[in-house]
């Protein structure tokens, strides 16, 4: 029976870190099903979901503990279950940009939470605008909208929120 391990790693960025973690998964006999790695300042951050037979997952747990100690990286791992398919939800994407200001992420998350819409993925980035250097902020989200929800009404309410917080955004069905 296939089992799953959710892994999170955080530590000072170094060129070999990603290689060592992925090698550990491979050497343990596990597959990496989902992953996201990003450099946050000078810190390396990785989240991944590994799958394998029970003994491979056990080997990976043990190996990651040793690896974290040897590299000085905080690695945590938790057993998980496979996420069931959600036939009662439709995936949509949000792509937004605004002048960098406090509260953008909170306003977006609160908007969807108040409507019981699941946020499946969230990615943000602050950066200077080309040519002017003005501070900008971008947000990409994947949300899961209940099939019973009126999309036109949701879209209208979302655009009203965007107008209130001066956010330029697009909400559209997720494409494969």
CSV table of C-alpha atoms in Angstrom, one decimal:
chain,number,residue,atom,x,y,z
A,1,UNK,CA,0.0,0.0,0.0
A,2,UNK,CA,1.4,3.4,-1.0
A,3,UNK,CA,2.0,5.8,1.9
A,4,UNK,CA,2.8,9.5,1.9
A,5,UNK,CA,5.2,11.8,3.7
A,6,UNK,CA,4.9,15.6,3.8
A,7,UNK,CA,8.3,17.2,4.2
A,8,UNK,CA,9.4,20.7,5.0
A,9,UNK,CA,13.0,21.9,4.9
A,10,UNK,CA,14.3,25.4,5.9
A,11,UNK,CA,17.9,26.4,6.2
A,12,UNK,CA,20.6,28.7,4.9
A,13,UNK,CA,20.8,28.5,1.1
A,14,UNK,CA,23.7,26.5,-0.3
A,15,UNK,CA,24.1,25.1,-3.8
A,16,UNK,CA,24.0,21.4,-2.9
A,17,UNK,CA,21.0,21.4,-0.6
A,18,UNK,CA,18.3,20.6,-3.1
A,19,UNK,CA,20.5,17.8,-4.6
A,20,UNK,CA,21.1,16.2,-1.2
A,21,UNK,CA,17.4,16.2,-0.3
A,22,UNK,CA,16.3,14.8,-3.6
A,23,UNK,CA,19.0,12.2,-3.5
A,24,UNK,CA,17.9,11.1,-0.1
A,25,UNK,CA,14.3,10.6,-1.4
A,26,UNK,CA,15.7,8.6,-4.4
A,27,UNK,CA,18.0,6.5,-2.3
A,28,UNK,CA,15.2,5.7,0.1
A,29,UNK,CA,13.0,4.3,-2.7
A,30,UNK,CA,10.5,7.1,-2.6
A,31,UNK,CA,8.9,9.2,-5.4
A,32,UNK,CA,8.5,12.9,-5.2
A,33,UNK,CA,4.9,13.6,-6.1
A,34,UNK,CA,4.6,17.3,-5.4
A,35,UNK,CA,7.2,19.9,-4.5
A,36,UNK,CA,7.8,23.6,-4.2
A,37,UNK,CA,11.2,25.2,-3.5
A,38,UNK,CA,12.0,28.8,-3.2
A,39,UNK,CA,14.8,31.1,-1.9
A,40,UNK,CA,13.5,33.5,0.8
A,41,UNK,CA,16.2,36.1,1.3
A,42,UNK,CA,19.2,33.9,2.0
A,43,UNK,CA,17.1,31.0,3.2
A,44,UNK,CA,16.2,27.8,1.3
A,45,UNK,CA,12.6,26.6,1.7
A,46,UNK,CA,11.3,23.3,0.4
A,47,UNK,CA,8.0,21.5,0.7
A,48,UNK,CA,7.5,18.2,-0.9
A,49,UNK,CA,5.2,15.2,-0.8
A,50,UNK,CA,6.9,11.9,-1.1
A,51,UNK,CA,5.2,8.5,-1.7
A,52,UNK,CA,6.4,5.0,-1.4
A,53,UNK,CA,5.8,1.7,0.4
A,54,UNK,CA,5.8,1.8,4.2
A,55,UNK,CA,9.5,0.7,4.4
A,56,UNK,CA,10.6,3.3,1.9
A,57,UNK,CA,8.8,6.0,3.8
A,58,UNK,CA,10.3,4.9,7.1
A,59,UNK,CA,13.8,4.9,5.5
A,60,UNK,CA,13.2,8.4,4.2
A,61,UNK,CA,12.0,9.7,7.6
A,62,UNK,CA,15.2,8.4,9.3
A,63,UNK,CA,17.5,9.6,6.5
A,64,UNK,CA,16.0,13.1,6.5
A,65,UNK,CA,16.6,13.4,10.3
A,66,UNK,CA,20.3,12.5,9.8
A,67,UNK,CA,20.5,14.8,6.7
A,68,UNK,CA,19.1,17.8,8.5
A,69,UNK,CA,21.5,17.3,11.4
A,70,UNK,CA,24.5,17.0,9.1
A,71,UNK,CA,23.6,20.0,7.0
A,72,UNK,CA,22.3,22.3,9.7
A,73,UNK,CA,18.8,22.4,8.1
A,74,UNK,CA,15.5,22.2,9.9
A,75,UNK,CA,13.7,19.3,8.3
A,76,UNK,CA,10.3,18.1,9.5
A,77,UNK,CA,8.2,15.2,8.1
A,78,UNK,CA,4.7,14.1,8.8
A,79,UNK,CA,2.8,11.1,7.5
A,80,UNK,CA,-0.1,12.0,5.3
A,81,UNK,CA,-2.8,10.5,3.1
A,82,UNK,CA,-3.3,11.1,-0.5
A,83,UNK,CA,-5.6,14.0,-1.2
A,84,UNK,CA,-9.0,12.7,-2.5
A,85,UNK,CA,-10.4,14.1,-5.8
A,86,UNK,CA,-12.9,16.9,-5.2
A,87,UNK,CA,-15.6,16.4,-7.8
A,88,UNK,CA,-17.7,19.1,-6.0
A,89,UNK,CA,-15.2,21.8,-6.7
A,90,UNK,CA,-13.9,23.6,-9.8
A,91,UNK,CA,-10.3,24.8,-9.9
A,92,UNK,CA,-9.8,28.5,-10.7
A,93,UNK,CA,-6.7,30.6,-10.9
A,94,UNK,CA,-6.1,34.1,-9.6
A,95,UNK,CA,-3.4,36.3,-11.0
A,96,UNK,CA,-3.1,39.7,-9.4
A,97,UNK,CA,-0.7,42.7,-9.2
A,98,UNK,CA,-0.7,45.9,-7.2
A,99,UNK,CA,1.5,48.5,-5.7
A,100,UNK,CA,3.2,46.8,-2.7
A,101,UNK,CA,1.0,47.5,0.4
A,102,UNK,CA,0.1,45.9,3.6
A,103,UNK,CA,-2.8,43.5,3.8
A,104,UNK,CA,-3.1,42.3,0.1
A,105,UNK,CA,-2.7,38.6,1.0
A,106,UNK,CA,-5.0,38.9,4.0
A,107,UNK,CA,-7.8,40.6,2.0
A,108,UNK,CA,-7.7,37.9,-0.7
A,109,UNK,CA,-7.6,35.0,1.7
A,110,UNK,CA,-10.3,36.5,3.9
A,111,UNK,CA,-12.5,37.0,0.8
A,112,UNK,CA,-12.3,33.4,-0.2
A,113,UNK,CA,-12.5,32.0,3.4
A,114,UNK,CA,-15.7,34.0,4.0
A,115,UNK,CA,-17.2,32.2,1.0
A,116,UNK,CA,-15.9,28.7,2.0
A,117,UNK,CA,-13.7,28.6,-1.1
A,118,UNK,CA,-10.5,26.6,-0.5
A,119,UNK,CA,-7.2,28.1,-1.4
A,120,UNK,CA,-5.1,25.3,-2.8
A,121,UNK,CA,-2.0,27.2,-3.7
A,122,UNK,CA,-0.6,30.6,-2.9
A,123,UNK,CA,2.5,32.3,-4.2
A,124,UNK,CA,3.5,35.9,-3.8
A,125,UNK,CA,6.4,38.1,-4.8
A,126,UNK,CA,7.5,41.7,-4.1
A,127,UNK,CA,9.7,43.2,-6.8
A,128,UNK,CA,10.6,46.6,-8.3
A,129,UNK,CA,8.7,47.7,-11.4
A,130,UNK,CA,10.7,47.7,-14.6
A,131,UNK,CA,11.9,51.2,-15.6
A,132,UNK,CA,10.4,53.1,-12.6
A,133,UNK,CA,11.5,50.8,-9.7
A,134,UNK,CA,8.2,51.4,-7.9
A,135,UNK,CA,7.6,48.6,-5.4
A,136,UNK,CA,5.1,46.0,-6.9
A,137,UNK,CA,3.5,42.9,-5.4
A,138,UNK,CA,2.1,39.9,-7.3
A,139,UNK,CA,-0.1,37.1,-6.2
A,140,UNK,CA,-0.9,33.8,-7.9
A,141,UNK,CA,-3.5,31.5,-6.3
A,142,UNK,CA,-5.3,28.4,-7.1
A,143,UNK,CA,-8.7,28.2,-5.5
A,144,UNK,CA,-11.4,25.5,-5.5
A,145,UNK,CA,-14.9,26.9,-6.0
A,146,UNK,CA,-18.0,24.8,-5.0
A,147,UNK,CA,-19.8,23.7,-8.2
A,148,UNK,CA,-23.0,25.1,-6.7
A,149,UNK,CA,-21.6,28.6,-6.5
A,150,UNK,CA,-22.7,31.3,-9.0
A,151,UNK,CA,-19.5,32.2,-10.8
A,152,UNK,CA,-20.7,35.4,-12.2
A,153,UNK,CA,-21.7,36.7,-8.8
A,154,UNK,CA,-18.4,35.5,-7.3
A,155,UNK,CA,-16.5,37.3,-10.1
A,156,UNK,CA,-18.4,40.5,-9.5
A,157,UNK,CA,-17.8,40.5,-5.8
A,158,UNK,CA,-14.1,39.7,-6.3
A,159,UNK,CA,-13.8,42.6,-8.8
A,160,UNK,CA,-15.4,44.9,-6.2
A,161,UNK,CA,-12.8,43.8,-3.7
A,162,UNK,CA,-10.0,44.4,-6.2
A,163,UNK,CA,-11.3,47.9,-6.8
A,164,UNK,CA,-11.5,48.6,-3.1
A,165,UNK,CA,-7.8,47.6,-2.5
A,166,UNK,CA,-6.5,48.9,-5.8
A,167,UNK,CA,-5.6,45.4,-7.1
A,168,UNK,CA,-5.5,44.5,-10.8
A,169,UNK,CA,-6.6,40.8,-11.0
A,170,UNK,CA,-7.9,38.1,-13.2
A,171,UNK,CA,-10.0,35.1,-12.1
A,172,UNK,CA,-10.4,32.3,-14.6
A,173,UNK,CA,-10.9,28.6,-14.8
A,174,UNK,CA,-7.7,26.6,-14.4
A,175,UNK,CA,-6.3,25.3,-17.6
A,176,UNK,CA,-4.4,22.0,-17.9
